[in-house]
XYZ file of C-alpha atoms in Angstrom:
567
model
C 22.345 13.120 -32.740
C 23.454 14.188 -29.191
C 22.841 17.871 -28.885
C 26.479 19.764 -27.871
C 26.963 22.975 -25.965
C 30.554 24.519 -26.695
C 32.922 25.639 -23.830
C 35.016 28.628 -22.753
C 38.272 27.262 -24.073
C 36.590 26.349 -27.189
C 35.937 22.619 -27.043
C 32.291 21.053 -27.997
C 31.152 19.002 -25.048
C 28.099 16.421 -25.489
C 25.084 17.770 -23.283
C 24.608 14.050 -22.415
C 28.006 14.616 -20.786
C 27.301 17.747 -18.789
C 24.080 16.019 -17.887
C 26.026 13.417 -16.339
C 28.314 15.408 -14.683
C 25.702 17.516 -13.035
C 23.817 14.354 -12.032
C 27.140 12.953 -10.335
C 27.938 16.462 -8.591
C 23.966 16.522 -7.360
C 24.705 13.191 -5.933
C 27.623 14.169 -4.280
C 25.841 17.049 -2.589
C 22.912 14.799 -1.464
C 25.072 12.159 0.071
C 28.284 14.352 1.683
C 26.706 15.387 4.589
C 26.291 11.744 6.060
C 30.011 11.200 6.075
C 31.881 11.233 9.532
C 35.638 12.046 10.110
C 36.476 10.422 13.547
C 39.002 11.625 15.836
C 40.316 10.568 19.498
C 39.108 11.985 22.566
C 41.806 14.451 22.146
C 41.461 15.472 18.205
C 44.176 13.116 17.649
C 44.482 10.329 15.113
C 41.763 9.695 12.467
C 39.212 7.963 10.521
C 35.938 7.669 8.675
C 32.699 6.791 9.029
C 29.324 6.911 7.453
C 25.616 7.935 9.363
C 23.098 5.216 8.799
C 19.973 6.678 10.655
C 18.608 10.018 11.895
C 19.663 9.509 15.810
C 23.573 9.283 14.982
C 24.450 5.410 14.947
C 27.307 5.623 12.258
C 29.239 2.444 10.988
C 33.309 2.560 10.441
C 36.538 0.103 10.691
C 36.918 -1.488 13.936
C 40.876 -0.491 13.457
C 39.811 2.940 13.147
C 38.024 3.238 16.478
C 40.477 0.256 18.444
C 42.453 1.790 21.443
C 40.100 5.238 21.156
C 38.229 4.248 24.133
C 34.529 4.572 24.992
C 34.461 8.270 23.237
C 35.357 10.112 20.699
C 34.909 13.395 18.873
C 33.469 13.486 14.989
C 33.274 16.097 12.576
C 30.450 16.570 9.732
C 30.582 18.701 6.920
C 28.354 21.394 8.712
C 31.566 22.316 10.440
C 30.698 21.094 13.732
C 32.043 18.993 16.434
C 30.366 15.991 17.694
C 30.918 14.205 20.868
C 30.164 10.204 19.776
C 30.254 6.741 22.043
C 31.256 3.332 21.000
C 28.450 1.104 20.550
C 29.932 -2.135 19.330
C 32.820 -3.825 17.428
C 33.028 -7.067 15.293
C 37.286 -7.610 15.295
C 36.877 -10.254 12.706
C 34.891 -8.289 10.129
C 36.921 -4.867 10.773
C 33.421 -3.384 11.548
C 32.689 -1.215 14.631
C 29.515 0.990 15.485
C 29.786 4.456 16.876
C 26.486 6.853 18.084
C 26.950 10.561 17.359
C 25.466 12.785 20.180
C 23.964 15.785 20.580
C 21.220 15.586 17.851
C 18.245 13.687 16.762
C 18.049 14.594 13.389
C 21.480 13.941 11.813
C 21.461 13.246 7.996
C 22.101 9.582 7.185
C 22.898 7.962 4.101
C 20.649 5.600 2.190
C 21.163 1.741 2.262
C 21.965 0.310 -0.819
C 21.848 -3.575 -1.901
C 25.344 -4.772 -2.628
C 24.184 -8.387 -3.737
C 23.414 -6.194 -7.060
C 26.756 -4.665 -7.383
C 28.290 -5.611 -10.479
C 31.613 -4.963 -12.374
C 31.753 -2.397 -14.240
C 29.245 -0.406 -11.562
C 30.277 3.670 -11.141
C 31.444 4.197 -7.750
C 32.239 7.317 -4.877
C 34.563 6.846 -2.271
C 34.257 9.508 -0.040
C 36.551 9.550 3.915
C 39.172 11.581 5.077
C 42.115 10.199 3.291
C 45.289 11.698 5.192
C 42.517 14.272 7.271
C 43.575 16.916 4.392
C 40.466 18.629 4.968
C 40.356 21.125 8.001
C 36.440 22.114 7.565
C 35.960 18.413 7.326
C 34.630 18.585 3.858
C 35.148 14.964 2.970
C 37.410 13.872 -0.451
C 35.789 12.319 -2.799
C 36.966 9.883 -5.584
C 35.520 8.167 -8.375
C 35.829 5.235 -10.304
C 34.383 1.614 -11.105
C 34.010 -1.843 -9.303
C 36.786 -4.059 -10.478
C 35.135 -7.015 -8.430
C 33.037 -8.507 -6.513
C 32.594 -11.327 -3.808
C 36.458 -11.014 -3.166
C 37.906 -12.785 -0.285
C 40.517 -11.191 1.413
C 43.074 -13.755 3.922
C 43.417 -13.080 7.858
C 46.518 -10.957 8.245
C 48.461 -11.195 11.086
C 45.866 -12.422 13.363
C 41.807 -13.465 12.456
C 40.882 -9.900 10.833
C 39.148 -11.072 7.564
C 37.491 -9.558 4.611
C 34.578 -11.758 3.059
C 32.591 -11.362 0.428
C 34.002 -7.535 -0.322
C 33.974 -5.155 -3.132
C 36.818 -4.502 -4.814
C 37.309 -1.400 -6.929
C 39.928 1.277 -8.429
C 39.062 4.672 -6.594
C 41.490 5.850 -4.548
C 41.160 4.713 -1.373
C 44.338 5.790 1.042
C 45.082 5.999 5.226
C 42.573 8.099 6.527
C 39.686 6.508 4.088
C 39.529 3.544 6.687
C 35.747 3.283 7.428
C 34.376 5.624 5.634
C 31.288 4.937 2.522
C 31.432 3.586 -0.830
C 28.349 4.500 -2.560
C 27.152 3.383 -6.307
C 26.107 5.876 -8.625
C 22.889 6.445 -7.516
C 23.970 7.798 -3.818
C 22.784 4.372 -2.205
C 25.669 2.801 0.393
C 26.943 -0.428 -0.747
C 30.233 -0.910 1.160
C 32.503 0.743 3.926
C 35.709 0.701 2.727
C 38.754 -0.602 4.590
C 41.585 -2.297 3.005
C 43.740 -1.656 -0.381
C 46.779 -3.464 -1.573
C 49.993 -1.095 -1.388
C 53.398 -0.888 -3.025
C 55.719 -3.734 -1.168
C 58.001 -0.516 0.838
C 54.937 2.558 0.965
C 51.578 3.132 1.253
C 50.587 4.475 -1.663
C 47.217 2.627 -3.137
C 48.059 0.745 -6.322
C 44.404 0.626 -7.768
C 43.208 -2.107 -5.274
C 40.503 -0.836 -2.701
C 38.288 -3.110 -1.007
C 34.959 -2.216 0.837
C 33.371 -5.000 3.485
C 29.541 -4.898 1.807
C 26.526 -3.154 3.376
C 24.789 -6.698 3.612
C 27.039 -7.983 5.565
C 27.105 -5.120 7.809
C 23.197 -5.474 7.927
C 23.150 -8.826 9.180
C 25.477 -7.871 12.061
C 23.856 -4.453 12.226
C 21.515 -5.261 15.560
C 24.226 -7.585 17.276
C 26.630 -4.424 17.177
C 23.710 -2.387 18.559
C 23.750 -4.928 21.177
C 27.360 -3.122 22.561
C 29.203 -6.629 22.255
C 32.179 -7.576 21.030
C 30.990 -9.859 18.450
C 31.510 -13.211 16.776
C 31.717 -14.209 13.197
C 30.417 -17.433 11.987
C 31.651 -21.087 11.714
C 29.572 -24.443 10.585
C 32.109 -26.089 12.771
C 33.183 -28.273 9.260
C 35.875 -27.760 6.830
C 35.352 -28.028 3.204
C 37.742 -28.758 0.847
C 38.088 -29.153 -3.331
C 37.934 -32.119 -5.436
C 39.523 -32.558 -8.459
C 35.986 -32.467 -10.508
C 35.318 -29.221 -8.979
C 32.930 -30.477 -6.316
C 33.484 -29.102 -3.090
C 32.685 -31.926 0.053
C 33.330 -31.813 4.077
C 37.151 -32.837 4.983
C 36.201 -32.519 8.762
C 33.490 -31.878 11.269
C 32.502 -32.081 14.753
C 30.614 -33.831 16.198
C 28.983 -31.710 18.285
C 28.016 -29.186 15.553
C 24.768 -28.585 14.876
C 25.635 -29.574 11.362
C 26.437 -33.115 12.311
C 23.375 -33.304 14.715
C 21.140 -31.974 11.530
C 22.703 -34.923 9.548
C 25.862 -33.788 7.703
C 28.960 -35.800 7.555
C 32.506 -35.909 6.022
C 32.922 -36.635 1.806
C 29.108 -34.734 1.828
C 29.527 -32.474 -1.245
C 28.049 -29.275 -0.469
C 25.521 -27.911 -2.620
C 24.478 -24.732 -1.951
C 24.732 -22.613 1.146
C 22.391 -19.428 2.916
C 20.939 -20.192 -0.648
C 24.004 -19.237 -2.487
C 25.540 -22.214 -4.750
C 28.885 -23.692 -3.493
C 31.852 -24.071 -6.455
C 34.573 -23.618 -4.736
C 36.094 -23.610 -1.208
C 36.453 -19.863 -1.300
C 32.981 -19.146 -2.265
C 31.700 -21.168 0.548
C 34.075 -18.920 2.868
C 32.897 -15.725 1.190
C 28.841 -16.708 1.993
C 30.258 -18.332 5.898
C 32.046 -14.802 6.527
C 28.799 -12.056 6.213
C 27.095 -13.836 9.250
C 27.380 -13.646 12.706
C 27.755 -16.467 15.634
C 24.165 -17.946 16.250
C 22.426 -17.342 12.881
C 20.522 -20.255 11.003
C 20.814 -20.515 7.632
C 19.531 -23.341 5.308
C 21.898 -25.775 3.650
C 21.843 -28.256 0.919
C 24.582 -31.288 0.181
C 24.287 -34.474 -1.666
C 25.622 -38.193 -0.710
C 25.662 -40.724 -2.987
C 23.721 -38.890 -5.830
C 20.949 -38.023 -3.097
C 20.466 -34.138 -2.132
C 19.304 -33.414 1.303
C 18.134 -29.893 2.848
C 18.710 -28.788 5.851
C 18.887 -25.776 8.306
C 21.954 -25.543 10.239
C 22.572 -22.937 13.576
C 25.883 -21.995 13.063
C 28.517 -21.795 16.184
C 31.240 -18.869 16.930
C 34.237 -18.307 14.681
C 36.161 -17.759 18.141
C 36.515 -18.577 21.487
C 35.440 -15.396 23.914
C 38.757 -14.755 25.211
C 40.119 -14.154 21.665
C 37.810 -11.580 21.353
C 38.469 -9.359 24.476
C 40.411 -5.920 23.742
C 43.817 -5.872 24.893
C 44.595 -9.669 22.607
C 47.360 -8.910 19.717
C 46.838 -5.927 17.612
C 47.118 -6.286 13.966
C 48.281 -3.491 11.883
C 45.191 -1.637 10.176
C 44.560 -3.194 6.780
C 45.925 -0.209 5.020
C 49.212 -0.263 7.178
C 52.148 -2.547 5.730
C 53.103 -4.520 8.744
C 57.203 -3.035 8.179
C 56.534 0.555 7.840
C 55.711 3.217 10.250
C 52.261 5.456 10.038
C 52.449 8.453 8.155
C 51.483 11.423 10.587
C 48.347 13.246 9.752
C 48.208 16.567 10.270
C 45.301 17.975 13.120
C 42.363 20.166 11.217
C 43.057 23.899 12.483
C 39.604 24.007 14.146
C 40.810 20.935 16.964
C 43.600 21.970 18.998
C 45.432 19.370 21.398
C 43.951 18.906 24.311
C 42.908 16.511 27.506
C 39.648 14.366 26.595
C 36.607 16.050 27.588
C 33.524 13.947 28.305
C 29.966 16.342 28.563
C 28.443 14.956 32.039
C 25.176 14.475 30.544
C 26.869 11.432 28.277
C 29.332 10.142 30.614
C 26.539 7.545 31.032
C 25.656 6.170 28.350
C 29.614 3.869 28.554
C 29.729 1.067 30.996
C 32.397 -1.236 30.786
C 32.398 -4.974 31.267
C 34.192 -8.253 30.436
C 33.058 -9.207 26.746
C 30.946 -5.745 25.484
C 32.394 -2.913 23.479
C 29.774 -0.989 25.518
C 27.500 -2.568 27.869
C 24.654 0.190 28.645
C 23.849 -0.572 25.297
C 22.954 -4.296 25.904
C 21.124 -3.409 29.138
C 19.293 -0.664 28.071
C 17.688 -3.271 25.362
C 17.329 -5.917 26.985
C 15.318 -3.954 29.509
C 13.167 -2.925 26.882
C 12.364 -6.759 26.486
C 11.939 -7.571 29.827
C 9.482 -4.572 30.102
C 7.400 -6.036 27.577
C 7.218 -9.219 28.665
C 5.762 -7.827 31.849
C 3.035 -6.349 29.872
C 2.786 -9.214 27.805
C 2.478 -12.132 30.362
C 1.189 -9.373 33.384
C 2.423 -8.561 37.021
C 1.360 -11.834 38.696
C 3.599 -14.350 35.933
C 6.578 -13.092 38.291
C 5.761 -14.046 41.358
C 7.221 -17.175 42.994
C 4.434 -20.118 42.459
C 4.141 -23.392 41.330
C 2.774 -23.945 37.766
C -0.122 -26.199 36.983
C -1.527 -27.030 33.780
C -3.918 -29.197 31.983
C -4.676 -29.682 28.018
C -4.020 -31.914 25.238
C -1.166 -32.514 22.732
C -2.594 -32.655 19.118
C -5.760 -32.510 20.116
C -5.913 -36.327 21.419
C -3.786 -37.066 23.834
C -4.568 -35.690 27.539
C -1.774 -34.236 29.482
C -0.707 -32.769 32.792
C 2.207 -30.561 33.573
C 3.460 -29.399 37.337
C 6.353 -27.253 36.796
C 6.992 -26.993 40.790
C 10.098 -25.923 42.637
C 11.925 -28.798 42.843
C 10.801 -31.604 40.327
C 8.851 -30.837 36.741
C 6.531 -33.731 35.636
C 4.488 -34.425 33.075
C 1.745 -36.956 32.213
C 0.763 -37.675 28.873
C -1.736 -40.066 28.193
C -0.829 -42.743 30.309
C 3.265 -42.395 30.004
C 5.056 -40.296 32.885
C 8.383 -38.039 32.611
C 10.098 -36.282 35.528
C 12.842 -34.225 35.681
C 14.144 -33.298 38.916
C 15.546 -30.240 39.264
C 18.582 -30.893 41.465
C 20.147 -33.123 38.967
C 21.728 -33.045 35.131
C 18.669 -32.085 32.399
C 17.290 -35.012 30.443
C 16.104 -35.063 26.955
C 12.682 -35.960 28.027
C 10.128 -36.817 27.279
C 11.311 -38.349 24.199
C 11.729 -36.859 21.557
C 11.765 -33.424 22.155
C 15.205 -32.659 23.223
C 13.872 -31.495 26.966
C 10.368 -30.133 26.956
C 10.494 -30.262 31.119
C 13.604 -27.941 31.109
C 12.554 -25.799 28.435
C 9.110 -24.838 30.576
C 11.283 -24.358 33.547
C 13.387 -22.171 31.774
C 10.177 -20.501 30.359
C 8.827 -20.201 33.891
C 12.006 -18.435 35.054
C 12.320 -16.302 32.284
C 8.648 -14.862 34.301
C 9.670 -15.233 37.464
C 12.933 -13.950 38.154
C 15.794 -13.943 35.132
C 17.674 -11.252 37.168
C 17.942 -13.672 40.123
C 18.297 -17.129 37.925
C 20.490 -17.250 35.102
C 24.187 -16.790 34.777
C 24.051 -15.008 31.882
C 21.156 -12.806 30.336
C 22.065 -10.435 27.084
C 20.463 -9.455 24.169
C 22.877 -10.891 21.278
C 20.914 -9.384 18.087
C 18.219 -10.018 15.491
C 18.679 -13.098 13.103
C 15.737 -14.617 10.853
C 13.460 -17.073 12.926
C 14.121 -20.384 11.908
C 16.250 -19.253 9.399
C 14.107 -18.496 6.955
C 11.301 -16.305 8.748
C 11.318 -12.525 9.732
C 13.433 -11.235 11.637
C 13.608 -11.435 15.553
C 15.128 -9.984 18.430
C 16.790 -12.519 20.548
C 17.815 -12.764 24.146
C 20.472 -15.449 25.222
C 20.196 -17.143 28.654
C 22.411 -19.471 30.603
C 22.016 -21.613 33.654
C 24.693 -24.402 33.920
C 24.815 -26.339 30.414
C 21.112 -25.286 29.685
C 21.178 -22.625 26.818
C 18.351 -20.717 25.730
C 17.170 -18.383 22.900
C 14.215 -16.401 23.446
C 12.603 -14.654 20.673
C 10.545 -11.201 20.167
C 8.413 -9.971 17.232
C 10.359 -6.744 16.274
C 7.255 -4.603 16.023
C 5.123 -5.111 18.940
C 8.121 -6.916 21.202
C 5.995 -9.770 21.907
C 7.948 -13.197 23.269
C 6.802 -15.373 20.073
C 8.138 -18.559 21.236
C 12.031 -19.980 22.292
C 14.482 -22.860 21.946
C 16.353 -24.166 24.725
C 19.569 -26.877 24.372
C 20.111 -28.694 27.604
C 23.741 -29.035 26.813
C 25.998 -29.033 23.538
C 25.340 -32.945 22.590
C 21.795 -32.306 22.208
C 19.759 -30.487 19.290
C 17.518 -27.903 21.278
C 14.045 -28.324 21.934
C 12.298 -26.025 19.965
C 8.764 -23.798 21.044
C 6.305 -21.331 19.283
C 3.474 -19.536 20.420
C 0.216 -19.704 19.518
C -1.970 -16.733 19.680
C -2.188 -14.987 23.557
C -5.801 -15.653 25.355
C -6.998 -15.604 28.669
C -6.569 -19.173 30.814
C -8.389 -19.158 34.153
C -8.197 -15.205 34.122
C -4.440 -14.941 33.323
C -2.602 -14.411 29.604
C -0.755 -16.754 27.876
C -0.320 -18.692 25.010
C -3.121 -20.362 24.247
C -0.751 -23.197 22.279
C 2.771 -24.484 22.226
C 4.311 -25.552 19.180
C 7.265 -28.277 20.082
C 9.807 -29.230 17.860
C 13.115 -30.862 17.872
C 15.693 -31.786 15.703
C 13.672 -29.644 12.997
C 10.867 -32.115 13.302
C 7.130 -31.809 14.592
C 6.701 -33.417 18.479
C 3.177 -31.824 19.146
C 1.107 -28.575 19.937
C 0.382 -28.205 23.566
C -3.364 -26.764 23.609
C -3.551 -25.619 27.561
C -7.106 -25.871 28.831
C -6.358 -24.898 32.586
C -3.437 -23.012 34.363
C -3.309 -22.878 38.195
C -0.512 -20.808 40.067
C 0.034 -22.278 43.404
C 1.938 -20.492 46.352
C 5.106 -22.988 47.358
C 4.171 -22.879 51.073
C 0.601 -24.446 50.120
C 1.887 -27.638 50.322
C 2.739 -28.424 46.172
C 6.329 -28.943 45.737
C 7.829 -29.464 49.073
C-alpha cells in the first residue's frame, strides 16, 4: 500500500502524488529559464520563443516575428533584456529563427523526439499568453496530447501545419511560438495554432504545436538566413475506393517522373513512413524542406519499386518574399480585431535602439530573412576548400588529367577555357563551352560540365556563378549523414556541392545541366597527392541513381592559358 502523508486542511494525500508533483515542479524549474518572450524593437507587441543552444539561436512562429524587422528585444526569466536578430523564416511552416545577443552561455532547452509522442503523453506549455507577466516569468499550463500527426489546412494563404501535435493545455495569443515540452523537460513541439470559439478568441481545448522534427530538418536551412521553401514531389495523390492511395498527376519534369514514377502508381510508403491515406502522405511531404531526398516506394501492377526522389519547392520565389499577403496569425480569427496586450512595467515606449556593435550582423537582400547569415557560412566553406584543395587550385589554368575509369579503360580529360574533352578508350566527347550543356558522355547526365563546374568552384565562384548560397544540411543521398550544401547557378546548369559537417571537407557534388535532365552525380574518394598537388584521388560518377564509373586520376597538369592550350 501507497504510503500517505496528511495535509494542513486535513486531507490524506498519496506520497506517490506529492512525489509527482515535486517531480513536475523540478521540471518546471529546470526548463523555465530557456523560454523567450519576444517583443518589437520598441517593447511593443509580443510573442514566444524557446532557446535551443548555448549561443542564443531561439526558434518561434514566423507570425510572431513577421513585420518586426531585422531586431528585436527578448526577455528571459533572469529579468533581463536581450537585444536579438532575425536569422531566418520558413512562411509555410509558421517557423522563424531568432539569435539572442549579448551572451554565450544562455540556457537552452533539451531536444526531445516527437516521432515518440503519443496520446495520452503529459505535457507543459509554457509562452507568454496575453504578456501577463511583467518580470517575464513565463505561464505555464499542463495537460495531455489529444493527438498526433494532425494536419492542419492552409488558411488564408499557404501557411500550413503538418504533421503537428495536438493537445488540451491552454494555449492562448501571446503563447504563439513558444515550447511544448513532454513530461520529462525534453522539447517536442513549438506551439502555434488552437481552434477558437466562432466570434472570440478564447481556446476551446484545441492547441496545436508544429513538432521539433520537423523543425530539425529545417533547422540549418533557417540558419542559412533564407526565406525558405517547403517541399513538393511535384505529383498529386489521390484515394481509391479500396483505400489505396495512387498518383492523379505529375510532371514531367519532376525528379519523380525522371526516377520512374507515373500516374495510377499506388504509393507505398514514403521518407520510410507507410502511405494510407492522402493526408498522411501530406503530413510526411510537409516536415521537409525544398531540395531534400528522401526514399520512396510504389507498386504497378502488383510489382513494388524503390526509389529515391529529390524533391522540388512548394513555391515559386516570389511567393515567398516579405511584403506578399499577410495572413492573420493562426490564433487570430480572420473577423475579429487583436486583443491589446498590455507592455511589462520594466519596457517603456520608446524609438528602436540598435547597439552599434550588432548593427552588423543584418544585411538585407532580395530572397533572405537575413543575409550575413548565409555569407558568413558560406565563407566558412569556401575557406576550407582553400585549405582543402590549396592556394594554387584557384588560379586561372587549364586542367589536364590522365587515369582510368574502373580500372580498365584509359582516359584523358582537358578541362581548358573554352572546350572540355574527354577520351575514353577509343570514344571522344566534347563539350564546348560557348554553347548549351550536353548530357555527355553518355550516360552520365554531363560529366564534362560537372568538372567545369568543379573547376570553377576552385577557381573563381565569386567571379562565375550567378548564384552562390549555402541552402542547409539534408542527408547525402538521402539516406547518408548529414551534409552541408552549397547551391550554385550558371545559366540552366545547377549544382549541389557537399561538405562533411565535421571537418568541412568538399566530399563530392551533383550538377543538373538543366531541369529535363537527372543530374550527374560525383563522390570523392580519399584526398592524395597527384604530381605534388591534393585532390581526390577517385571520382565516383553516377546518374540517374545508377553506377557510370570511378575516375582513378593518375596525372594532373595545370597549364597557364597563354601557353598555348586552349586558345
Amino acid at each position: 500500500m501507497a504510503a500517505k502523508v496528511s495535509s494542513g486542511a486535513g486531507l490524506t494525500v498519496s506520497e506517490s502524488v506529492l512525489q509527482a508533483e515535486q517531480q513536475r515542479i523540478d521540471t518546471i524549474s529546470r526548463i523555465v529559464p530557456a523560454v523567450v518572450a519576444i517583443f518589437d524593437p520598441s517593447g511593443q507587441g509580443g510573442g514566444s520563443g524557446v532557446l535551443i543552444d548555448e549561443a542564443g539561436f531561439a526558434i518561434t512562429n514566423f507570425h510572431v516575428v513577421q513585420g518586426l524587422g531585422g531586431f528585436m528585444k527578448c526577455g528571459l526569466n533572469d529579468g533581463n533584456v536581450y537585444d536579438a536578430v532575425l536569422v531566418g523564416i520558413d512562411p509555410t511552416g509558421d517557423v522563424a529563427m531568432i539569435q539572442l545577443l549579448g551572451r554565450d552561455d544562455f540556457p537552452h532547452a533539451e531536444i526531445g523526439d516527437s516521432d515518440k509522442v503519443k496520446m495520452g503523453d503529459w505535457t507543459l506549455a509554457l509562452g507568454n499568453p496575453f504578456l501577463l507577466a511583467d518580470d517575464f516569468q513565463p505561464t505555464v499550463t499542463y495537460g495531455m496530447v489529444s493527438g498526433v500527426h494532425r494536419y492542419q489546412y492552409p488558411a488564408g494563404t499557404f501557411l500550413e501545419y503538418t504533421d503537428c501535435i495536438q493537445v488540451d493545455a491552454s494555449i492562448n495569443p501571446g503563447n504563439s511560438g513558444g515550447p511544448l515540452f513532454n513530461a520529462d523537460g525534453e522539447l517536442i513541439g513549438i506551439n502555434g495554432r488552437i481552434s477558437v470559439e466562432k466570434r472570440g478568441r478564447v481556446n476551446v481545448g484545441a492547441g496545436y504545436a508544429i513538432s521539433i522534427n520537423q523543425v530539425m530538418n529545417f533547422l540549418d536551412h533557417l540558419k542559412s538566413g533564407r526565406i525558405v521553401d517547403h517541399a513538393t514531389l511535384g505529383a498529386t495523390v489521390t484515394s481509391l475506393s479500396d483505400g489505396s492511395v495512387v498518383v492523379s498527376n505529375i510532371l514531367e519534369t519532376s525528379d519523380a517522373y525522371l526516377s520512374g514514377l507515373r500516374r495510377d502508381d499506388e504509393l507505398i510508403s514514403f521518407a520510410g513512413r507507410p502511405v494510407r491515406s492522402v493526408n498522411q502522405f501530406k503530413n510526411i511531404l510537409g516536415i521537409y524542406p525544398k531540395g531534400w531526398q528522401v526514399p520512396l516506394s510504389y507498386q504497378r501492377d502488383g510489382k513494388r519499386t524503390d526509389i529515391v526522389v529529390r524533391l522540388a519547392g512548394l513555391h515559386r520565389r516570389a511567393e515567398l518574399v516579405p511584403g506578399g499577403p499577410v495572413e492573420p496569425g493562426p490564433d487570430e480569427p480572420d473577423d475579429q480585431p487583436p486583443i491589446p496586450i498590455p507592455l511589462p512595467h520594466s519596457m517603456e515606449p520608446k524609438a528602436p535602439e540598435i547597439p552599434d556593435e550588432y548593427k552588423d550582423l543584418y544585411e538585407d537582400k532580395p530572397g533572405y530573412a537575413n543575409y550575413y547569415f548565409n555569407r558568413v557560412r558560406t565563407d566558412q566553406l569556401l575557406g576550407a576548400l582553400e585549405e582543402q584543395f590549396g592556394d594554387s587550385s584557384r588560379q586561372q589554368l587549364n586542367w589536364m588529367w590522365a587515369g582510368t575509369v574502373n580500372e580498365e579503360t584509359p582516359v584523358q580529360f582537358r578541362l581548358l577555357t573554352d572546350v572540355i574533352a574527354a577520351k575514353l578508350g577509343a570514344e571522344f566527347a566534347v563539350q564546348n563551352l560557348d554553347e548549351d550543356p550536353q548530357p555527355v558522355p553518355e550516360s552520365t547526365g554531363g560529366l564534362l560540365t560537372a568538372l567545369h563546374q568543379f573547376k570553377k568552384l576552385l577557381q573563381a565562384p565569386d567571379d562565375y556563378f550567378t548564384e552562390f548560397y549555402y541552402v542547409g544540411s539534408e542527408p547525402l543521398d538521402g539516406t547518408g549523414d548529414r551534409v552541408d550544401v552549397l547551391i550554385s547557378t550558371k545559366g540552366l546548369v545547377t549544382s549541389r556541392w557537399y561538405f562533411d559537417r565535421d571537418d568541412l571537407r568538399l566530399v563530392g557534388f551533383d550538377t543538373s545541366i538543366d531541369e529535363e535532365h537527372q543530374p550527374c552525380e560525383i563522390r570523392f574518394g580519399e584526398m592524395t597527392e597527384i604530381d605534388g598537388r591534393p585532390f581526390p584521388e577517385k571520382f565516383h560518377v553516377r546518374h540517374a541513381r545508377s553506377e557510370w564509373g570511378t575516375i582513378e586520376l593518375q596525372t594532373f597538369e595545370a597549364i597557364a592559358p597563354e601557353a598555348g592550350v586552349g586558345q
